[in-house]
Every structure is written in structure tokens, then in C-alpha cells.
Coordinates of C-alpha atoms and ligand atoms in Angstrom, one line a residue:
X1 CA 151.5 181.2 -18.0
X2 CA 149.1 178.4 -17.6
X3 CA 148.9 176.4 -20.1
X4 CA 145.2 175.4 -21.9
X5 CA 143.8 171.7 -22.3
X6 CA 142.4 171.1 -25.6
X7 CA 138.7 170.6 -23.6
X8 CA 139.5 173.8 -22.6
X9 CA 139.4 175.2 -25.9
X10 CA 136.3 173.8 -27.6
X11 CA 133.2 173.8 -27.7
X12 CA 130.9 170.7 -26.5
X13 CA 127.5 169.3 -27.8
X14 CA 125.6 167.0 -25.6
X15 CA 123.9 164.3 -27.6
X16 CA 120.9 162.1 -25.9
X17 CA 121.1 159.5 -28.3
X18 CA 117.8 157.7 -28.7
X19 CA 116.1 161.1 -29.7
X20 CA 119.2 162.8 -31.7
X21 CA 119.0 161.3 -35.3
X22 CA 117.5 158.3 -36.6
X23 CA 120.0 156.5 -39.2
X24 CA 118.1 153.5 -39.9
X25 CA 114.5 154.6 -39.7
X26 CA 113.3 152.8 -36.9
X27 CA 112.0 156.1 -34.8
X28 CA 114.6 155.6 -32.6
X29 CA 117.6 157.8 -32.7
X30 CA 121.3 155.8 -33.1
X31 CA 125.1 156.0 -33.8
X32 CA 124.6 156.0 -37.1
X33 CA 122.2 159.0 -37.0
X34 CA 124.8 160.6 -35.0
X35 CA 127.4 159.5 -37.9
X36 CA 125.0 161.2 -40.1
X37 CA 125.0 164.6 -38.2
X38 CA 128.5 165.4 -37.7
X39 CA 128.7 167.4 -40.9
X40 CA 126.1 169.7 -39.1
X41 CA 127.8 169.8 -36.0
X42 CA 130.9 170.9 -37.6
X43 CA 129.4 173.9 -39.6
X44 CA 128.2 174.4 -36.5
X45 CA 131.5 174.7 -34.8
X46 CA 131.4 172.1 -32.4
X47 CA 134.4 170.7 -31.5
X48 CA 133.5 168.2 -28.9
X49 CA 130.3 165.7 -28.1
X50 CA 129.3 164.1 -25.1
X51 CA 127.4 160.8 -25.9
X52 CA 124.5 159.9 -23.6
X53 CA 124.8 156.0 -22.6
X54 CA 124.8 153.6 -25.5
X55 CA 125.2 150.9 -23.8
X56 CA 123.5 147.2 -23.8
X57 CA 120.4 148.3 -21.1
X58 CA 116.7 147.7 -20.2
X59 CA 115.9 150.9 -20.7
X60 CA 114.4 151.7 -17.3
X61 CA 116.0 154.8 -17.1
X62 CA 117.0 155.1 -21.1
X63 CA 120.7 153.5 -20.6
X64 CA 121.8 155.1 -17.2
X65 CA 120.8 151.4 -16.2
X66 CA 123.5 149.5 -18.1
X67 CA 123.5 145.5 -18.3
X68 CA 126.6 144.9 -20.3
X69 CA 129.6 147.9 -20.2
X70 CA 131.6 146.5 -23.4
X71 CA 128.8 146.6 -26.1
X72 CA 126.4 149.3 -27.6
X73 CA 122.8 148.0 -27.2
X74 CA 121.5 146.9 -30.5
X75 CA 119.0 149.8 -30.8
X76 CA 121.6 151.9 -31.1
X77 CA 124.0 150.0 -33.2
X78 CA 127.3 147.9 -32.5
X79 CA 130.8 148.5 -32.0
X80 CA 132.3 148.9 -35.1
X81 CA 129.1 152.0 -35.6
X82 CA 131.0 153.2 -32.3
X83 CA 134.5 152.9 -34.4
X84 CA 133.4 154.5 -37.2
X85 CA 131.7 157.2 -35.2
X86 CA 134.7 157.7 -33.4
X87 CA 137.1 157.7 -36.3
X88 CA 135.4 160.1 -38.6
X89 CA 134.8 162.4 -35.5
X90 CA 138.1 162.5 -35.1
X91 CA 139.2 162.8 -38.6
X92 CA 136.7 165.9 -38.1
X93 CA 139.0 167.1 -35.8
X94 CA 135.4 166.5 -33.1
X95 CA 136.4 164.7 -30.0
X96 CA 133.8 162.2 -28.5
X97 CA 133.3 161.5 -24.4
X98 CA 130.8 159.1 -23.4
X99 CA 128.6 159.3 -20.9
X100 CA 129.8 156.3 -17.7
X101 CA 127.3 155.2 -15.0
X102 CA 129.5 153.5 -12.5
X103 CA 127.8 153.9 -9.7
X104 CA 124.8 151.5 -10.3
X105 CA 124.1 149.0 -12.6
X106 CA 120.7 147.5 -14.2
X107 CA 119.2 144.8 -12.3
X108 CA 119.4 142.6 -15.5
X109 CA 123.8 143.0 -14.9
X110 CA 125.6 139.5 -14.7
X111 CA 127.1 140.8 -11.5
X112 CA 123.3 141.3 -9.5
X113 CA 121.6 138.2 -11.1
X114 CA 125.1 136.2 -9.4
X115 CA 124.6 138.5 -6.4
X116 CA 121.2 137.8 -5.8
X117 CA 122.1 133.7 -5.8
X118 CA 125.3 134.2 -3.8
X119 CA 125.3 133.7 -0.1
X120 CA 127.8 136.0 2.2
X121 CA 131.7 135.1 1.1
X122 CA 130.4 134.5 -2.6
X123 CA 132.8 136.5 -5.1
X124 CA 129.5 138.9 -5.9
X125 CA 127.6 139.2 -3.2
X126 CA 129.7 141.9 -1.8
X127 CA 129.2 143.8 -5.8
X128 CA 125.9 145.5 -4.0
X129 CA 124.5 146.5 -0.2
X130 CA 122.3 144.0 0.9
X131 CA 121.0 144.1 4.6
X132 CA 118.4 141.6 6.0
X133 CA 116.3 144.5 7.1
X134 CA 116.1 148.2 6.3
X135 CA 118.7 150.2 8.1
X136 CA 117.9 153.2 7.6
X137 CA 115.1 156.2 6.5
X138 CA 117.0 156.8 3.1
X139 CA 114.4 157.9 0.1
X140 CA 115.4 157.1 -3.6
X141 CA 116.2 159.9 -5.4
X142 CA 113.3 158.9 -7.6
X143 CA 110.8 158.8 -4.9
X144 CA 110.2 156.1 -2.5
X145 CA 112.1 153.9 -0.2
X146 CA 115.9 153.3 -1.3
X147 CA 115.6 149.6 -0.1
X148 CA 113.7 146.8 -2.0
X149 CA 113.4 143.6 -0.9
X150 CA 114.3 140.8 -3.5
X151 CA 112.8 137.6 -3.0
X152 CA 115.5 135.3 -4.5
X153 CA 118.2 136.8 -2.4
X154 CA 115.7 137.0 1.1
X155 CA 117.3 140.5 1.5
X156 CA 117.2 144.0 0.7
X157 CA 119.2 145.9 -1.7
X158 CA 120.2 149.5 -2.1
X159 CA 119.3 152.0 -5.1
X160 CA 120.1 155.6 -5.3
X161 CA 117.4 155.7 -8.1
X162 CA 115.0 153.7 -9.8
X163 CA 115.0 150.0 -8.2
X164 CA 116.2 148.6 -11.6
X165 CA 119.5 150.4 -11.0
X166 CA 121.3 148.8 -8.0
X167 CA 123.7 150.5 -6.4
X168 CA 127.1 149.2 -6.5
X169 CA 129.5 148.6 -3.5
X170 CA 132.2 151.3 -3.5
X171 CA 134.1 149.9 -0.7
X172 CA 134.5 146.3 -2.0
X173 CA 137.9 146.5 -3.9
X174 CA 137.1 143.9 -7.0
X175 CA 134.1 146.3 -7.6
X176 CA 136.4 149.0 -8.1
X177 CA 138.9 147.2 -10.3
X178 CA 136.1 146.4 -12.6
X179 CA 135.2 149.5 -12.5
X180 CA 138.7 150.5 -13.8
X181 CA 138.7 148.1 -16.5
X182 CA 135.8 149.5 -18.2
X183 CA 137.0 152.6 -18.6
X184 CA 140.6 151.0 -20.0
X185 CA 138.4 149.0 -22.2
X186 CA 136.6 152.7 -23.5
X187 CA 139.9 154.4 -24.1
X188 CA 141.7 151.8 -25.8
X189 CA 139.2 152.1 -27.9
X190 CA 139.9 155.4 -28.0
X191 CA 137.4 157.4 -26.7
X192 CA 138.9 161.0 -25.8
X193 CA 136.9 160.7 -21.7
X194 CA 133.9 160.0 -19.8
X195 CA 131.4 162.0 -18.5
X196 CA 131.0 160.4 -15.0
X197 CA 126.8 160.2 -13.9
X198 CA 126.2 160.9 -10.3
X199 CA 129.8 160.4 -9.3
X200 CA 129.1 162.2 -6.0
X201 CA 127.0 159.4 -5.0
X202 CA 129.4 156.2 -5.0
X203 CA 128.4 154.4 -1.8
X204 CA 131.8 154.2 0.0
X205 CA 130.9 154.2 3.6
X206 CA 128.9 151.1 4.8
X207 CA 129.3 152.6 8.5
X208 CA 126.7 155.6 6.9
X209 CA 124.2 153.3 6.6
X210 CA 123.7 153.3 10.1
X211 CA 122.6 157.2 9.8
X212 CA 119.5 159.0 9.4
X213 CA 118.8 161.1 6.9
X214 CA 117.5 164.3 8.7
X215 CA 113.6 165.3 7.9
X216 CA 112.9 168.4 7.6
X217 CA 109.1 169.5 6.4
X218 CA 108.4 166.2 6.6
X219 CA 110.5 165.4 3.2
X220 CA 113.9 163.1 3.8
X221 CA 116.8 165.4 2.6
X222 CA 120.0 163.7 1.1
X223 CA 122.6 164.0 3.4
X224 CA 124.5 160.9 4.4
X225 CA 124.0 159.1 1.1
X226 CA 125.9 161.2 -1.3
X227 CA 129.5 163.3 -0.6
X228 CA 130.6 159.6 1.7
X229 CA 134.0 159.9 3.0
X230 CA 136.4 157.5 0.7
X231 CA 134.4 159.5 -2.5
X232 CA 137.2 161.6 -3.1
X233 CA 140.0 158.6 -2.8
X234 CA 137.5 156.5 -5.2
X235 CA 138.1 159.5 -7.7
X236 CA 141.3 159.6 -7.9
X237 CA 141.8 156.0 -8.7
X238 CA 139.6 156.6 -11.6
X239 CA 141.3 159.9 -12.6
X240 CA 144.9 158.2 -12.2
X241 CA 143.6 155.4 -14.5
X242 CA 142.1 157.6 -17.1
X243 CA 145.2 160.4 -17.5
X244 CA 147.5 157.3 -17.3
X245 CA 146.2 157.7 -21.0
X246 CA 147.3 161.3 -22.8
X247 CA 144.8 164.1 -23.3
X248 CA 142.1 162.5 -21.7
X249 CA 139.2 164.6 -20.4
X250 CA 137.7 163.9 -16.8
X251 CA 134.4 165.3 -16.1
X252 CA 131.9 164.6 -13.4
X253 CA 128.1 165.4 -12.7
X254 CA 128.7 166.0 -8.9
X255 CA 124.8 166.3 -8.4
X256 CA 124.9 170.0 -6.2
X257 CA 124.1 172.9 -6.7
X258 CA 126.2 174.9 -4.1
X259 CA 129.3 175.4 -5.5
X260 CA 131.9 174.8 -1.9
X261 CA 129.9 171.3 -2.9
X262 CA 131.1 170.8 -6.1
X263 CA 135.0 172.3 -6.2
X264 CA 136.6 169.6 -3.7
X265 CA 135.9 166.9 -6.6
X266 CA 138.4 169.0 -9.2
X267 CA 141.8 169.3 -9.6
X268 CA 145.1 167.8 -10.3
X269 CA 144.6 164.1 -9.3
X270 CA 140.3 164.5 -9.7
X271 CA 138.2 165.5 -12.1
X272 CA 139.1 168.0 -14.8
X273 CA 135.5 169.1 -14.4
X274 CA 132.2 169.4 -12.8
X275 CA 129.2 169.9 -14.4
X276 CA 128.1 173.9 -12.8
X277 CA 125.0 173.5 -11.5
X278 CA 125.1 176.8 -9.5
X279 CA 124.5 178.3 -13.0
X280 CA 123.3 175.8 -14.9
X281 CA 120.1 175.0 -13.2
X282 CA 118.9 178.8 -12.3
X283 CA 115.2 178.5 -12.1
X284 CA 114.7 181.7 -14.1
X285 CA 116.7 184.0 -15.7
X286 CA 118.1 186.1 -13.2
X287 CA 121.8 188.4 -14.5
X288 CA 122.7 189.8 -11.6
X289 CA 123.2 185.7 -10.1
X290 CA 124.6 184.8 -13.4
X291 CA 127.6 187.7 -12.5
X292 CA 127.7 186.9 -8.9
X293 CA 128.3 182.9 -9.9
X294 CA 131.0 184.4 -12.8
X295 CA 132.5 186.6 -10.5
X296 CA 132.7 183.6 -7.7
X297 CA 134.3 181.2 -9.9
X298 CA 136.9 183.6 -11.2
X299 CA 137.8 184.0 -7.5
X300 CA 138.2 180.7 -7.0
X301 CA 140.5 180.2 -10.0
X302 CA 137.9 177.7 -12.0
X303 CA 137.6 177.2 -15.4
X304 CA 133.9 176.0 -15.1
X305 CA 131.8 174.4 -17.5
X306 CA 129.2 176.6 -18.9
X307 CA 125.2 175.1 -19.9
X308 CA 121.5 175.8 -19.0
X309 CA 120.2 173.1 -20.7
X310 CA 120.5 169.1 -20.7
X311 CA 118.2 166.0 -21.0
X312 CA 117.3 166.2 -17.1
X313 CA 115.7 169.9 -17.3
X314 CA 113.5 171.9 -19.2
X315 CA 114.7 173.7 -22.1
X316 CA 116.0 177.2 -21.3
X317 CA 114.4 178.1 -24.4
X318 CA 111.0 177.5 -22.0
X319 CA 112.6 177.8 -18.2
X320 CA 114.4 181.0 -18.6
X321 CA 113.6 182.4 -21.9
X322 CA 110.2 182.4 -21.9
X323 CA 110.3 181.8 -25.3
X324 CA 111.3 184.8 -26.8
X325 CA 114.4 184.1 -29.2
X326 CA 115.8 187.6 -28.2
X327 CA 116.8 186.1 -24.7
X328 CA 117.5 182.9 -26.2
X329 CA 120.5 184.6 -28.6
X330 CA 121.3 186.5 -25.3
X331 CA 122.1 183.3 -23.4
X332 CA 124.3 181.9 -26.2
X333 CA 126.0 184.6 -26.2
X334 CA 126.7 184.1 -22.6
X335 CA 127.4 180.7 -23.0
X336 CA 129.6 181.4 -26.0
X337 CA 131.6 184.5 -24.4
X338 CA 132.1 183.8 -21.0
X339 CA 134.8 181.9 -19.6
X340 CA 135.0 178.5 -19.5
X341 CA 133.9 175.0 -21.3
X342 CA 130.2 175.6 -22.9
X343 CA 127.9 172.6 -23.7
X344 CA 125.1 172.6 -25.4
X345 CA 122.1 170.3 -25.8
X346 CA 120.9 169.1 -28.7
X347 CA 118.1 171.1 -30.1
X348 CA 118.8 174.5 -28.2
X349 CA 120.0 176.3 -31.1
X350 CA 116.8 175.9 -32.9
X351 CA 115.7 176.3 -30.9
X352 CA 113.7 173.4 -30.0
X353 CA 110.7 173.6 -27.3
X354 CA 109.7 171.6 -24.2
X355 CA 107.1 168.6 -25.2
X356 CA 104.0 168.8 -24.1
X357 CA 102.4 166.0 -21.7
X358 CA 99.1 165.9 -22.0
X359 CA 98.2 163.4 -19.4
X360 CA 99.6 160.5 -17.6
X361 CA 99.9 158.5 -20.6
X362 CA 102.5 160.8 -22.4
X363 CA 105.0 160.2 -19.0
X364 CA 108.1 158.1 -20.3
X365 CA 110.5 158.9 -17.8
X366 CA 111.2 157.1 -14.4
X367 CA 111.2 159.8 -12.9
X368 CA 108.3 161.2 -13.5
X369 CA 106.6 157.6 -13.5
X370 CA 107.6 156.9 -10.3
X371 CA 106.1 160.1 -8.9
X372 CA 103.1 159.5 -10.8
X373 CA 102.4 155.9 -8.7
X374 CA 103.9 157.4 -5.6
X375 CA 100.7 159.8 -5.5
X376 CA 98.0 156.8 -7.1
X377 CA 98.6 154.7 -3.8
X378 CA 98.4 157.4 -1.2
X379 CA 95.2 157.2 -2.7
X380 CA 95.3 161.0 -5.0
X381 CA 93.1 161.2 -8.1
X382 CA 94.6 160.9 -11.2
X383 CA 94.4 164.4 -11.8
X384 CA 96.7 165.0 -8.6
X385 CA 99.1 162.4 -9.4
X386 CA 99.6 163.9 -12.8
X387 CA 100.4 167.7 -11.7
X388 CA 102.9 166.1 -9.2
X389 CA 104.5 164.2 -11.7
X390 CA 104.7 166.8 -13.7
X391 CA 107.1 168.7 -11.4
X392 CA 109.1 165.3 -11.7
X393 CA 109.5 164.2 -15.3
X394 CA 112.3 164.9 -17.3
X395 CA 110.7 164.3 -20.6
X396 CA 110.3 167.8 -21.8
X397 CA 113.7 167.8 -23.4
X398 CA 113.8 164.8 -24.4
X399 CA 111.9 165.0 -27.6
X400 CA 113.0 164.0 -30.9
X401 CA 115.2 166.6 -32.6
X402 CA 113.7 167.9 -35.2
X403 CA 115.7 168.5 -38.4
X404 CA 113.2 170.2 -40.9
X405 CA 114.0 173.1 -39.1
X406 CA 117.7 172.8 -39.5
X407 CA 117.6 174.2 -43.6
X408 CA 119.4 177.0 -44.2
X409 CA 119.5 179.5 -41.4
X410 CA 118.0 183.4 -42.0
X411 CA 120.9 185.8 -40.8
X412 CA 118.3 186.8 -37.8
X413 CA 117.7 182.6 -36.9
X414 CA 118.7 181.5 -33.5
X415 CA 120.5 179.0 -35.2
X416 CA 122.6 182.2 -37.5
X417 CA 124.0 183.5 -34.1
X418 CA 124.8 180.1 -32.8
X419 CA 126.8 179.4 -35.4
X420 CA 128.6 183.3 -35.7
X421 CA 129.0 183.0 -31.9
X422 CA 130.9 180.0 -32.3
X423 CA 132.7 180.9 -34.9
X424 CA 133.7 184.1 -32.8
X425 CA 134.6 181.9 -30.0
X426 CA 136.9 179.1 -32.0
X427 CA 138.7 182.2 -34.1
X428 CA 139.4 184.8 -30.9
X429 CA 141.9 183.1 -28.0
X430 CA 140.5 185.9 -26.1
X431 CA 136.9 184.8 -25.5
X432 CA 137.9 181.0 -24.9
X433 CA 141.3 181.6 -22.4
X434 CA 141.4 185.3 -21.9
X435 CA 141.2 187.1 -18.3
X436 CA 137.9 189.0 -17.3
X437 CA 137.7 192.3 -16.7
X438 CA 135.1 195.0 -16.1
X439 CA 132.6 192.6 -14.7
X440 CA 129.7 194.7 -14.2
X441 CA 125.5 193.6 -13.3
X442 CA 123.1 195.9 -12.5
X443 CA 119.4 195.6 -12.9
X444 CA 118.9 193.1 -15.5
X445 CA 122.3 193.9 -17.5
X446 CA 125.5 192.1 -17.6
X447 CA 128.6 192.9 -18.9
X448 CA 132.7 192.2 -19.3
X449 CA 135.0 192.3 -21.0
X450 CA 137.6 189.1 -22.2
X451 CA 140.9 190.2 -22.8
X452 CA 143.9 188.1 -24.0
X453 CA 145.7 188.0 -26.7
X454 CA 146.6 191.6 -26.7
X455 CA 142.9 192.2 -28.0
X456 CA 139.8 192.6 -25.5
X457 CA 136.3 192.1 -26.2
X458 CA 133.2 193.3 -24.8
X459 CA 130.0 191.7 -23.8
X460 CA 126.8 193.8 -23.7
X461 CA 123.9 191.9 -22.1
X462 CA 120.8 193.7 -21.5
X463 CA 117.7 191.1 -20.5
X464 CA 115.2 193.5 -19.2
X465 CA 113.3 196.5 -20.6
X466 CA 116.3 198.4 -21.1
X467 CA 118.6 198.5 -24.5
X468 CA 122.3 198.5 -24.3
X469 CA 123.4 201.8 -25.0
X470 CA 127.2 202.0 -25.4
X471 CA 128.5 203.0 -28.7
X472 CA 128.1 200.6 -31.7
X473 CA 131.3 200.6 -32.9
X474 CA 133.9 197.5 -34.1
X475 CA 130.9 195.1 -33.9
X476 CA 131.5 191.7 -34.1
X477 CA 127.8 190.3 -33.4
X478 CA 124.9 192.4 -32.4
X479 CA 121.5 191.0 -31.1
X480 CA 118.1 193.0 -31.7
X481 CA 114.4 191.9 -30.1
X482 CA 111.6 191.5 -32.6
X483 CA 111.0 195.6 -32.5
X484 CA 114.9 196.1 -33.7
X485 CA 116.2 197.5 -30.0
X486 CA 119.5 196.6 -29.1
X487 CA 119.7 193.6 -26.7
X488 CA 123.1 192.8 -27.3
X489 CA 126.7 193.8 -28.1
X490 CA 129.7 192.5 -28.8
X491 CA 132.7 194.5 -30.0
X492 CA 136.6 195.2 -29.9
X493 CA 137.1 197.6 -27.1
Ligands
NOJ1 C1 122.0 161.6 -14.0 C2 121.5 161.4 -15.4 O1 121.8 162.6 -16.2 C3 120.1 161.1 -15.3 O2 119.4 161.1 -16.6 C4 119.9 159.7 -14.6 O3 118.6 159.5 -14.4 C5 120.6 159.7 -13.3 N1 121.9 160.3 -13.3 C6 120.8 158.3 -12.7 O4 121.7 157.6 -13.5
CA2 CA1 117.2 154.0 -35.3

């Protein structure tokens, strides 16, 4: 019989630290503010958090542009705030995995201002891709050429996103031993793992360079600079350092959707996980995919990680729920039944809504930024600019949490059926390990049963007009719409 990890057991929380909770009253949210919430997230019944980057950093893309990898940026506290988060989490009985960007770096690193100086044969000049003159079509992920020129070096350098994160040189060994030593230096510490950003993307193949990107519609798709041969090799020297330490949890954003993409990056040796974008990012809410993607992964033998929601996206609350709370405490219940590793973003048990931008002035993120000047100089009014950007930026769910709203919850709250879900979820082995059976979509219903344990549970999902009408009998949660018809079931079978 296998035998379950202790990731695979719990329940995860993703925190985006600057908008979490403020702990010193500055506006901005910090490791003390998180020190301050883990009481609530224990009620709650979380029994793992992810920590968005903390580290010393610009800001240019809120921390996934790191300048110093052994330090928390003073915004957000120092290290002995990331001890003493870590130790009372753990005395909790919460474990913590940080969030680790290793495939770029901030332009402000040590490593680029010496590469940028260095000529060829200096010890970091190699850290980074630089070629005397573009080589290639390739578009940033964030809009625009990947290549920027840099004046002090006479070259150009590559960057995946914004061009204050440089992209660093997979295939140059001492890049990959630093690498290595970060994470040592995390989990001597004694963080319990890493969530890995963009790991698919490590440039590992300077021979790709050489390759055009095909163009189809006239927009550059992303083929030969993600998914590089030598990726999968560069994983495993990370995963072989990181379970050289016990219990240590391994998960990746592998950023794809299709899921024959995403599976070749786990197993022994790899990742523990990959963040499931095939359900994760479903543009609307759609059960019969939702059963087709449970139904695929079952076949394949994953344990997948479960979420609809993180700082890069809309809410779900907006994307898929439109906001009715009845479809919201559907979802969790999805989340919280099905099988497999649920996370959860800040704020979605609330649950909290998208922000609103108003105009180009409210656009924080990069992303959305960048699109914003991309559409200014080929020469669109501002009006133009803004819708496209809108499209782009991530700032919707990145607004600060807001805790008035956490008081005591009414029994009907979305915030009551988080919690009872989770505490059905940490109390019945059957819903976190057990098998599926009975999978069954039709229409916009989905339902199955969990079984293990020698007990089995069913889940009765109903999203559309219609009610779920099986017998109400041996309830353990049920889930009513605003005129009291039944939505959701779940009961011993
Ligand atoms: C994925 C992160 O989740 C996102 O916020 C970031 O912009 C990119 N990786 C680049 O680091
Ligand atoms: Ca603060």
C-alpha cells in the first residue's frame, strides 16, 4: 500500500506577503503580520503555507526579482522574524515552504553588476547569456523583446520576464552550485521546501538560442525557450540536494497548462509536485472539464495539487464564480474533497473580491505595466493601452487582505464551510488518501465518491439550475443558494 507524505496529507495556504498582514503598521504586509495570523490559520485548519518571496529585492516584480538570496528584505523583516515564524509554525504543527526564483535574478544581484564589468573568461560573465547582437525573435513573457542591450557590458542580455530579472545561465556549472547552496542555506535553516517559480524555464541549451520561435497570428509563441533539453537533469540535481534533507517537499510551477507538459517534471528523483494548471486556470467554471481533468489524473496515477486561485490570476470568487457565494462554497468543497494537495490563496475564504483598476494609474504590476507602454508607443490612446493592460495585470488579487471581515463567522459564511470542510478533510483519511469511485459529470453536476478507510464519502456537486437530489441522509456538510435549494451534498454512503 503506498505509503502518504505528510504534504500529502495537509492542507496549504498560499501567503503573498506584502499584502497578507501588516505587523508593524507600515501598510505593507510582513513576517511579523504573518507571525500574527497563524492562530487564524490554524482554526482554520491549515496545515501548511507557502511564502511568496521575502527576499532582499527591487521590487520590480514584488520579490520574484531577488538581489540577495540569504536575507529577508527589510520591508518584510529580518531573519531571526523568519526563525521565529518558522519556529512557532512548527510548534503549530503548520509547515512553511518558501517561494525560490532560481531562474533569474534582479539586475541589482552582485553576480550581474560583476557580469556586466567582466569580459569573456571572467568568473561571472558566464552567470547570464549575453550575445553581441540579438540571436533570435524570442518575446519576454511580459511583452517585448527578450534581449536588452546594456551599455556597460556593450552586449545584450537575456530575460524571460521583466528586464530587471536576468536570466541566469543554466548550463554554466558554478551557476548551478550556487544555485544548490541557496537552497542548503533555506533548509538548514529549516524550512520544510521550496516552491520553485517558473522552473520549466531554466535556460539550459545555449544551442536553442539559435532557434526561432514560430509565429503564428502574428504573436511569437513560446516554444524553444521553456521545456530546454538538460531541464529535466537540472531538476534532479536540485531534488537530489533538497531530499538529501528528510521530509522535504519539492514543488514546481512548470508554467503549462497541458498536462503531458507538466507530468515529465514529477516523480522519484523530480519534483514531488507541479502546480495543475489544467484545472487551476479554467477560464470559467465548467464541471464536466473539472471531471474529465480528475478522471485523467487518476489515470495517470497523480496525486495533483488542487487551487483556482493565486496572486497571478483573478480570484475565482470573480473568474468562475461570478460572485455568487453558493458556487464559491461549491468550489471549496471541490477543493477540499477531491483528491490530492489543495492550496488556497489568501483571502478566498472570505471571500475577498478582485480590485478594481480604475485607470492606468492604479496598474502596479509589471506585467500589466509593461503592456500598458507596449500599446503607448505603437502609438494607441491611452484608453487602448489601458483595456490591453487590463487583460495583462495581475493586480486584481493582489489586494490587501482584509481582516474586519474575518470576526466571527455566521454558520452560512463562506468562511463557516471553509473551515467545516477542512475540518472534514484533516479528521476523514478517506477524503485526503482514499481511492475514487463513482466518478460521474453530466450537465453541470459532478459527483464521487472517496473511499478509504473502510468508510466512503460522497460528493454532490450541482453548479447549474439543477438541485442535487439524492437522499439527505448521514450529512456531513450540506450547501444551499440564497433561496435554500440544495447545491451540495456530502454524506456517508
Ligand atoms: C511566477 C510568479 O508566480 C509570478 O508572480 C512572477 O511574475 C513570475 N513567475 C516571474 O518570476
Ligand atoms: Ca509592515
Amino acid at each position: 500500500m503506498k505509503k502518504f507524505k505528510w504534504y500529502e496529507n495537509v492542507v496549504f495556504y498560499e501567503i503573498y506577503v506584502p499584502s497578507f498582514c501588516d505587523g508593524n503598521g507600515d501598510g505593507i504586509g510582513d513576517l511579523r503580520g504573518v507571525i500574527l495570523k497563524l492562530p487564524y490559520l490554524k482554526k482554520l485548519g491549515v496545515g501548511g503555507i507557502w511564502l511568496t518571496p521575502f527576499y532582499p529585492s527591487p521590487k520590480a516584480d514584488n520579490g520574484y526579482d531577488i538581489s540577495d538570496y540569504r536575507n529577508v528584505d527589510p520591508e518584510y523583516g529580518s531573519l531571526s522574524d523568519f526563525d521565529e515564524l518558522l519556529e512557532t509554525a512548527h510548534r503549530m504543527g503548520i509547515r512553511v515552504i518558501i517561494d525560490m526564483v532560481l531562474n533569474h535574478t534582479s539586475d541589482r544581484h552582485p553576480w550581474f553588476q560583476e557580469s556586466r564589468k567582466q569580459r569573456a573568461g571572467g568568473k561571472y560573465r558566464d552567470y547570464y547569456i549575453w550575445e553581441k547582437e540579438v540571436p533570435n525573435n524570442w518575446e519576454s513573457f511580459f511583452d517585448g523583446s527578450a534581449w536588452e542591450y546594456d551599455m556597460q557590458a556593450g552586449m545584450y542580455y537575456y530575460h524571460a520576464f521583466s528586464r530587471q530579472q536576468v536570466c541566469l545561465n543554466w548550463s554554466c556549472e558554478a551557476v548551478v552550485r550556487e544555485c544548490l547552496d541557496i537552497l542548503a542555506f533555506w533548509l538548514e535553516r529549516g524550512a520544510d521546501g521550496f516552491r520553485l517559480d517558473v522552473i520549466n524555464f531554466l535556460k539550459t541549451d545555449r544551442s536553442a538560442l539559435r532557434k526561432e520561435n514560430p509565429v503564428v497570428d502574428g504573436i511569437i509563441q513560446h516554444v524553444y525557450d521553456k521545456n530546454q533539453p538538460g531541464v529535466i537533469d537540472a531538476v534532479r540535481r536540485i531534488s537530489k540536494l533538497v531530499h538529501s534533507y528528510p521530509e522535504k517537499y519539492l514543488l514546481g510551477e512548470v508554467g503549462e497548462e497541458d498536462m503531458e507538459l507538466l507530468h515529465p517534471y514529477m516523480g522519484k528523483g523530480l519534483l514531488d509536485s507541479v502546480f495543475q494548471f489544467n484545472l487551476g486556470s479554467m477560464r470559467k467554471l465548467d464541471a464536466a472539464y473539472m471531471g474529465e481533468q480528475i478522471v485523467k489524473m487518476e489515470a495517470a496515477g497523480i496525486y495533483p495539487t488542487l487551487f483556482f486561485s493565486s496572486h497571478d490570476m483573478s480570484r475565482h470568487f470573480n473568474r468562475l464564480c461570478e460572485k455568487e457565494l453558493w458556487k464559491a462554497k461549491l468550489l471549496a468543497a471541490f477543493l477540499l474533497t477531491a483528491k490530492g494537495i489543495p492550496f488556497l490563496y489568501q483571502g478566498e475564504e472570505l471571500p475577498m473580491e478582485d480590485e478594481v483598476l480604475n485607470g492606468s494609474g492604479d496598474l502596479k504590476d509589471i506585467q500589466g505595466r509593461y503592456g500598458f507602454e507596449k500599446k503607448k508607443k505603437e502609438g494607441k490612446s491611452d484608453e487602448e493601452a489601458f483595456f490591453y493592460a487590463l487583460e495583462r495585470s495581475r493586480d486584481y488579487s493582489r489586494g490587501m487582505m482584509d481582516w474586519n471581515r474575518v470576526n466571527e463567522p455566521e454558520s452560512d459564511s463562506l468562511l463557516h464551510v471553509y473551515q467545516r470542510l477542512l475540518e472534514l478533510r484533516n479528521s476523514h483519511a478517506s477524503l485526503r488518501t482514499g481511492s475514487y469511485e463513482g466518478i460521474d459529470f453530466s450537465g453541470e453536476s459532478l459527483y464521487y465518491q472517496r473511499v478509504g478507510n473502510q468508510e466512503k464519502i460522497g460528493v454532490y456537486l450541482n453548479f447549474g439550475k439543477l438541485n442535487v437530489n439524492v437522499p439527505v441522509q448521514n450529512v456531513l456538510l450540506e450547501i444551499q443558494d440564497e433561496d435554500g435549494n440544495l447545491k451540495g451534498l456530502i454524506r456517508y454512503e
